[in-house]
mmCIF file of C-alpha atoms in Angstrom:
data_model
loop_
_atom_site.group_PDB
_atom_site.id
_atom_site.type_symbol
_atom_site.label_atom_id
_atom_site.label_comp_id
_atom_site.label_asym_id
_atom_site.label_seq_id
_atom_site.Cartn_x
_atom_site.Cartn_y
_atom_site.Cartn_z
ATOM 1 C CA MET A 1 7.064 -30.971 -14.002
ATOM 2 C CA ILE A 2 8.712 -27.551 -14.000
ATOM 3 C CA GLU A 3 12.351 -27.660 -12.988
ATOM 4 C CA PRO A 4 13.368 -25.606 -9.898
ATOM 5 C CA VAL A 5 14.629 -22.119 -10.725
ATOM 6 C CA PRO A 6 18.090 -21.447 -9.230
ATOM 7 C CA MET A 7 18.528 -18.224 -7.242
ATOM 8 C CA LYS A 8 21.863 -16.461 -6.778
ATOM 9 C CA ILE A 9 22.625 -14.553 -3.595
ATOM 10 C CA ILE A 10 24.009 -11.235 -4.815
ATOM 11 C CA ALA A 11 24.417 -9.390 -1.508
ATOM 12 C CA THR A 12 23.992 -9.516 2.257
ATOM 13 C CA MET A 13 22.191 -7.096 4.553
ATOM 14 C CA HIS A 14 24.026 -5.726 7.584
ATOM 15 C CA SER A 15 21.642 -4.304 10.174
ATOM 16 C CA ALA A 16 21.239 -3.727 13.910
ATOM 17 C CA PHE A 17 19.229 -6.934 14.386
ATOM 18 C CA PRO A 18 21.262 -10.089 15.119
ATOM 19 C CA THR A 19 17.971 -11.936 15.816
ATOM 20 C CA LYS A 20 14.399 -11.723 14.494
ATOM 21 C CA PHE A 21 13.048 -10.263 17.737
ATOM 22 C CA GLY A 22 12.394 -6.532 17.432
ATOM 23 C CA ILE A 23 12.606 -6.192 13.662
ATOM 24 C CA PRO A 24 9.873 -3.833 12.375
ATOM 25 C CA ARG A 25 7.044 -5.853 10.842
ATOM 26 C CA GLN A 26 7.140 -3.882 7.589
ATOM 27 C CA SER A 27 9.725 -1.782 5.801
ATOM 28 C CA GLY A 28 9.450 1.987 6.184
ATOM 29 C CA LEU A 29 7.937 1.908 9.678
ATOM 30 C CA VAL A 30 11.172 3.175 11.270
ATOM 31 C CA GLU A 31 12.698 5.577 8.765
ATOM 32 C CA SER A 32 15.694 6.393 10.986
ATOM 33 C CA LEU A 33 16.833 2.758 11.000
ATOM 34 C CA HIS A 34 20.009 2.554 8.885
ATOM 35 C CA SER A 35 21.477 -0.566 7.268
ATOM 36 C CA ILE A 36 23.999 -1.389 4.565
ATOM 37 C CA VAL A 37 23.947 -3.792 1.642
ATOM 38 C CA VAL A 38 27.276 -5.487 0.877
ATOM 39 C CA PHE A 39 27.617 -7.342 -2.419
ATOM 40 C CA GLU A 40 29.075 -10.801 -2.802
ATOM 41 C CA PRO A 41 32.526 -10.791 -4.497
ATOM 42 C CA ALA A 42 31.151 -11.833 -7.902
ATOM 43 C CA TYR A 43 28.840 -8.779 -7.989
ATOM 44 C CA ARG A 44 31.149 -6.022 -6.738
ATOM 45 C CA ASN A 45 31.282 -4.290 -10.094
ATOM 46 C CA PRO A 46 30.411 -0.583 -9.802
ATOM 47 C CA ASP A 47 29.008 -0.688 -13.333
ATOM 48 C CA ALA A 48 26.098 -2.801 -12.033
ATOM 49 C CA LEU A 49 24.923 0.219 -10.002
ATOM 50 C CA ARG A 50 25.387 2.840 -12.714
ATOM 51 C CA GLY A 51 22.377 5.188 -12.598
ATOM 52 C CA LEU A 52 21.063 3.875 -9.283
ATOM 53 C CA GLU A 53 22.071 7.058 -7.457
ATOM 54 C CA GLY A 54 19.290 8.916 -9.287
ATOM 55 C CA PHE A 55 16.552 6.984 -7.439
ATOM 56 C CA SER A 56 15.335 7.791 -3.936
ATOM 57 C CA HIS A 57 13.973 4.334 -3.045
ATOM 58 C CA LEU A 58 14.749 0.714 -3.861
ATOM 59 C CA TRP A 59 13.059 -2.678 -3.794
ATOM 60 C CA LEU A 60 15.004 -5.423 -2.045
ATOM 61 C CA ILE A 61 14.119 -9.042 -2.833
ATOM 62 C CA TRP A 62 15.474 -11.325 -0.163
ATOM 63 C CA SER A 63 15.177 -14.606 1.737
ATOM 64 C CA PHE A 64 13.550 -15.274 5.100
ATOM 65 C CA SER A 65 16.659 -17.330 5.761
ATOM 66 C CA LYS A 66 15.748 -18.069 9.416
ATOM 67 C CA ALA A 67 12.146 -19.042 8.645
ATOM 68 C CA ILE A 68 12.564 -21.700 5.952
ATOM 69 C CA ARG A 69 10.374 -24.773 6.419
ATOM 70 C CA GLU A 70 9.949 -27.966 4.462
ATOM 71 C CA ASP A 71 6.149 -27.799 4.670
ATOM 72 C CA TRP A 72 3.700 -24.903 4.454
ATOM 73 C CA SER A 73 0.240 -23.955 5.664
ATOM 74 C CA PRO A 74 -2.461 -22.326 3.498
ATOM 75 C CA THR A 75 -3.390 -20.059 6.420
ATOM 76 C CA VAL A 76 -1.340 -18.005 8.886
ATOM 77 C CA ARG A 77 -2.055 -15.742 11.856
ATOM 78 C CA PRO A 78 -1.138 -12.094 11.098
ATOM 79 C CA PRO A 79 0.344 -10.374 14.193
ATOM 80 C CA ARG A 80 -1.787 -7.267 13.859
ATOM 81 C CA LEU A 81 -4.953 -9.359 14.092
ATOM 82 C CA GLY A 82 -3.879 -10.435 17.556
ATOM 83 C CA GLY A 83 -2.285 -13.698 16.480
ATOM 84 C CA ASN A 84 -5.631 -15.520 16.616
ATOM 85 C CA ALA A 85 -7.506 -14.868 13.358
ATOM 86 C CA ARG A 86 -6.294 -16.853 10.364
ATOM 87 C CA MET A 87 -5.889 -15.473 6.839
ATOM 88 C CA GLY A 88 -4.696 -17.033 3.613
ATOM 89 C CA VAL A 89 -0.920 -17.018 3.382
ATOM 90 C CA PHE A 90 -1.067 -15.204 0.045
ATOM 91 C CA ALA A 91 -3.147 -12.441 1.651
ATOM 92 C CA THR A 92 -0.355 -11.750 4.154
ATOM 93 C CA ARG A 93 3.342 -10.994 4.303
ATOM 94 C CA SER A 94 4.084 -13.834 6.675
ATOM 95 C CA PRO A 95 7.573 -15.381 6.364
ATOM 96 C CA PHE A 96 6.034 -18.868 6.465
ATOM 97 C CA ARG A 97 5.311 -19.304 2.772
ATOM 98 C CA PRO A 98 5.919 -21.958 0.102
ATOM 99 C CA ASN A 99 8.949 -19.900 -0.962
ATOM 100 C CA ALA A 100 10.486 -17.892 1.882
ATOM 101 C CA ILE A 101 10.943 -14.710 -0.152
ATOM 102 C CA GLY A 102 10.588 -11.178 1.218
ATOM 103 C CA LEU A 103 10.043 -7.849 -0.531
ATOM 104 C CA SER A 104 10.974 -4.522 1.072
ATOM 105 C CA SER A 105 10.878 -0.913 -0.067
ATOM 106 C CA VAL A 106 13.754 1.086 1.420
ATOM 107 C CA LYS A 107 15.147 4.581 1.051
ATOM 108 C CA LEU A 108 18.490 4.922 -0.716
ATOM 109 C CA GLU A 109 20.753 7.040 1.497
ATOM 110 C CA GLY A 110 23.908 6.729 -0.564
ATOM 111 C CA ILE A 111 26.390 4.518 -2.407
ATOM 112 C CA GLU A 112 29.904 4.148 -1.041
ATOM 113 C CA LEU A 113 32.844 2.737 -2.979
ATOM 114 C CA HIS A 114 34.551 0.729 -0.242
ATOM 115 C CA PRO A 115 38.250 -0.187 -0.769
ATOM 116 C CA THR A 116 37.608 -3.809 0.260
ATOM 117 C CA PHE A 117 33.918 -4.518 -0.404
ATOM 118 C CA GLY A 118 33.425 -2.469 -3.563
ATOM 119 C CA PRO A 119 30.111 -0.600 -3.958
ATOM 120 C CA VAL A 120 28.184 -0.607 -0.684
ATOM 121 C CA ILE A 121 24.583 0.647 -0.556
ATOM 122 C CA HIS A 122 23.400 2.593 2.485
ATOM 123 C CA VAL A 123 19.643 2.393 3.066
ATOM 124 C CA SER A 124 17.106 3.380 5.716
ATOM 125 C CA GLY A 125 13.781 1.908 6.779
ATOM 126 C CA ALA A 126 14.723 -1.732 6.158
ATOM 127 C CA ASP A 127 13.080 -4.637 8.006
ATOM 128 C CA LEU A 128 15.814 -7.244 7.482
ATOM 129 C CA MET A 129 17.849 -9.193 10.002
ATOM 130 C CA ASP A 130 21.616 -8.911 9.996
ATOM 131 C CA GLY A 131 23.065 -11.438 7.548
ATOM 132 C CA THR A 132 19.925 -11.706 5.398
ATOM 133 C CA PRO A 133 20.756 -12.891 1.863
ATOM 134 C CA ILE A 134 19.527 -10.621 -0.924
ATOM 135 C CA PHE A 135 18.530 -12.010 -4.323
ATOM 136 C CA ASP A 136 17.937 -8.803 -6.250
ATOM 137 C CA ILE A 137 17.754 -5.006 -6.079
ATOM 138 C CA LYS A 138 15.437 -2.940 -8.252
ATOM 139 C CA PRO A 139 14.676 0.785 -8.370
ATOM 140 C CA TYR A 140 11.342 1.960 -6.962
ATOM 141 C CA LEU A 141 9.400 3.733 -9.730
ATOM 142 C CA PRO A 142 6.870 6.213 -8.289
ATOM 143 C CA TYR A 143 4.908 6.540 -11.550
ATOM 144 C CA THR A 144 4.013 2.836 -11.536
ATOM 145 C CA ASP A 145 4.793 1.427 -8.067
ATOM 146 C CA ALA A 146 2.721 3.909 -6.038
ATOM 147 C CA HIS A 147 -1.054 3.377 -5.832
ATOM 148 C CA PRO A 148 -2.578 5.978 -3.447
ATOM 149 C CA ASP A 149 -6.123 4.633 -3.951
ATOM 150 C CA ALA A 150 -5.235 0.963 -3.407
ATOM 151 C CA ALA A 151 -7.448 -1.116 -1.102
ATOM 152 C CA GLY A 152 -5.783 -2.430 2.053
ATOM 153 C CA GLY A 153 -7.912 -5.538 2.612
ATOM 154 C CA PHE A 154 -8.147 -6.627 6.244
ATOM 155 C CA THR A 155 -5.399 -4.091 7.141
ATOM 156 C CA ALA A 156 -7.475 -1.108 5.983
ATOM 157 C CA GLY A 157 -8.457 -0.109 9.523
ATOM 158 C CA TYR A 158 -4.868 -0.091 10.719
ATOM 159 C CA GLN A 159 -3.821 3.528 11.208
ATOM 160 C CA GLY A 160 -0.471 2.873 12.787
ATOM 161 C CA TYR A 161 0.454 1.368 16.122
ATOM 162 C CA ARG A 162 2.876 3.045 18.478
ATOM 163 C CA LEU A 163 3.705 2.626 22.115
ATOM 164 C CA GLU A 164 4.656 5.501 24.366
ATOM 165 C CA VAL A 165 8.312 4.886 25.209
ATOM 166 C CA GLU A 166 9.858 5.907 28.515
ATOM 167 C CA PHE A 167 13.639 5.805 28.209
ATOM 168 C CA PRO A 168 15.378 7.015 31.389
ATOM 169 C CA PRO A 169 18.159 9.489 30.496
ATOM 170 C CA ALA A 170 20.761 7.532 32.459
ATOM 171 C CA LEU A 171 20.063 4.476 30.294
ATOM 172 C CA LEU A 172 19.786 6.435 27.056
ATOM 173 C CA THR A 173 23.363 7.670 27.507
ATOM 174 C CA ARG A 174 24.504 4.050 27.052
ATOM 175 C CA VAL A 175 23.177 4.120 23.483
ATOM 176 C CA PRO A 176 25.419 5.692 20.802
ATOM 177 C CA ASP A 177 24.068 9.069 19.697
ATOM 178 C CA LEU A 178 23.529 7.962 16.091
ATOM 179 C CA ASP A 179 21.439 4.955 17.182
ATOM 180 C CA ARG A 180 19.092 6.587 19.687
ATOM 181 C CA THR A 181 16.349 7.753 17.335
ATOM 182 C CA ALA A 182 16.278 4.414 15.514
ATOM 183 C CA LEU A 183 16.162 2.388 18.740
ATOM 184 C CA ILE A 184 13.304 4.456 20.146
ATOM 185 C CA GLY A 185 11.483 4.083 16.831
ATOM 186 C CA VAL A 186 11.846 0.308 17.001
ATOM 187 C CA LEU A 187 10.556 0.219 20.582
ATOM 188 C CA GLU A 188 7.564 2.379 19.620
ATOM 189 C CA GLN A 189 6.535 -0.340 17.159
ATOM 190 C CA ASP A 190 6.162 -2.848 20.027
ATOM 191 C CA PRO A 191 8.745 -5.621 19.498
ATOM 192 C CA ARG A 192 6.749 -8.185 21.513
ATOM 193 C CA PRO A 193 4.853 -11.051 19.897
ATOM 194 C CA SER A 194 1.259 -9.860 19.546
ATOM 195 C CA TYR A 195 -0.136 -12.577 21.796
ATOM 196 C CA GLN A 196 1.968 -11.571 24.833
ATOM 197 C CA GLU A 197 0.360 -9.103 27.254
ATOM 198 C CA ASP A 198 2.120 -9.752 30.565
ATOM 199 C CA PRO A 199 2.821 -6.331 32.201
ATOM 200 C CA ASP A 200 5.257 -7.898 34.684
ATOM 201 C CA ARG A 201 7.421 -9.629 32.124
ATOM 202 C CA ILE A 202 10.839 -8.161 31.293
ATOM 203 C CA TYR A 203 11.620 -8.526 27.599
ATOM 204 C CA GLY A 204 15.080 -8.452 26.071
ATOM 205 C CA MET A 205 15.918 -7.234 22.578
ATOM 206 C CA ALA A 206 19.298 -7.289 20.853
ATOM 207 C CA PHE A 207 20.074 -4.067 19.002
ATOM 208 C CA GLY A 208 23.574 -3.975 17.540
ATOM 209 C CA ILE A 209 25.957 -4.556 20.448
ATOM 210 C CA LEU A 210 23.262 -3.670 22.995
ATOM 211 C CA ASP A 211 20.833 -5.810 24.955
ATOM 212 C CA VAL A 212 17.790 -3.654 25.750
ATOM 213 C CA LYS A 213 15.486 -4.724 28.589
ATOM 214 C CA PHE A 214 11.949 -3.357 28.828
ATOM 215 C CA THR A 215 8.440 -3.880 30.157
ATOM 216 C CA VAL A 216 5.084 -3.032 28.556
ATOM 217 C CA ALA A 217 1.883 -2.130 30.392
ATOM 218 C CA ASP A 218 -1.149 -1.028 28.383
ATOM 219 C CA ARG A 219 0.458 1.041 25.597
ATOM 220 C CA HIS A 220 3.404 2.245 27.661
ATOM 221 C CA LEU A 221 6.893 0.738 27.216
ATOM 222 C CA THR A 222 9.510 1.378 29.889
ATOM 223 C CA VAL A 223 13.200 0.641 29.325
ATOM 224 C CA VAL A 224 14.642 -0.890 32.496
ATOM 225 C CA ASP A 225 18.214 -1.661 31.441
ATOM 226 C CA VAL A 226 20.687 -1.328 28.559
ATOM 227 C CA ILE A 227 23.626 -3.726 28.563
ATOM 228 C CA THR A 228 26.600 -3.660 26.210
ATOM 229 C CA LYS A 229 27.400 -7.180 25.065
#
């Protein structure tokens, strides 16, 4: 029997999502969404990032730390298939896998040398919850990682899914200026579970220090309240 392979947590993601609800279902869907990667004390050596500033995008390898289960299922229900059709777990990016490992491509916005936390990486387009442990960081290599002619399997017909967002100006003023574009982008992606279609239900989504309340009817999302926690 093969011995378990130990994994070291090298960093932690800090994002606007204190819970899983509302996180974009793939990286890159909301490009204006900014996050930071803070290294664990043992890995705060700037030399480990030497040369990284020359790349525009990165791969993050991380843990679905809030979706770890003892057992696993060979099939799952992808959200974009309505939550009803089942596909093989290895044909999806579901968090419910034998090993709860995620892979995300993010844009590198900059590297800051923080006086307390050492080198801190600023990224955009991430789909990670706040506090997510990161196992590794690798540069994205366009000459080998990009495949424009790749087949998309059962997702091939998906051309993007966006809701029309109505955000009353009086409520939008409660959102910090730097967060407005990102929050609207997240709402456009439809934060609801795919199987919920109740037009009268008021949903709540945590975004940073805000609690955003909204309703969805057809493909129209209306923000009804923004509360500072």
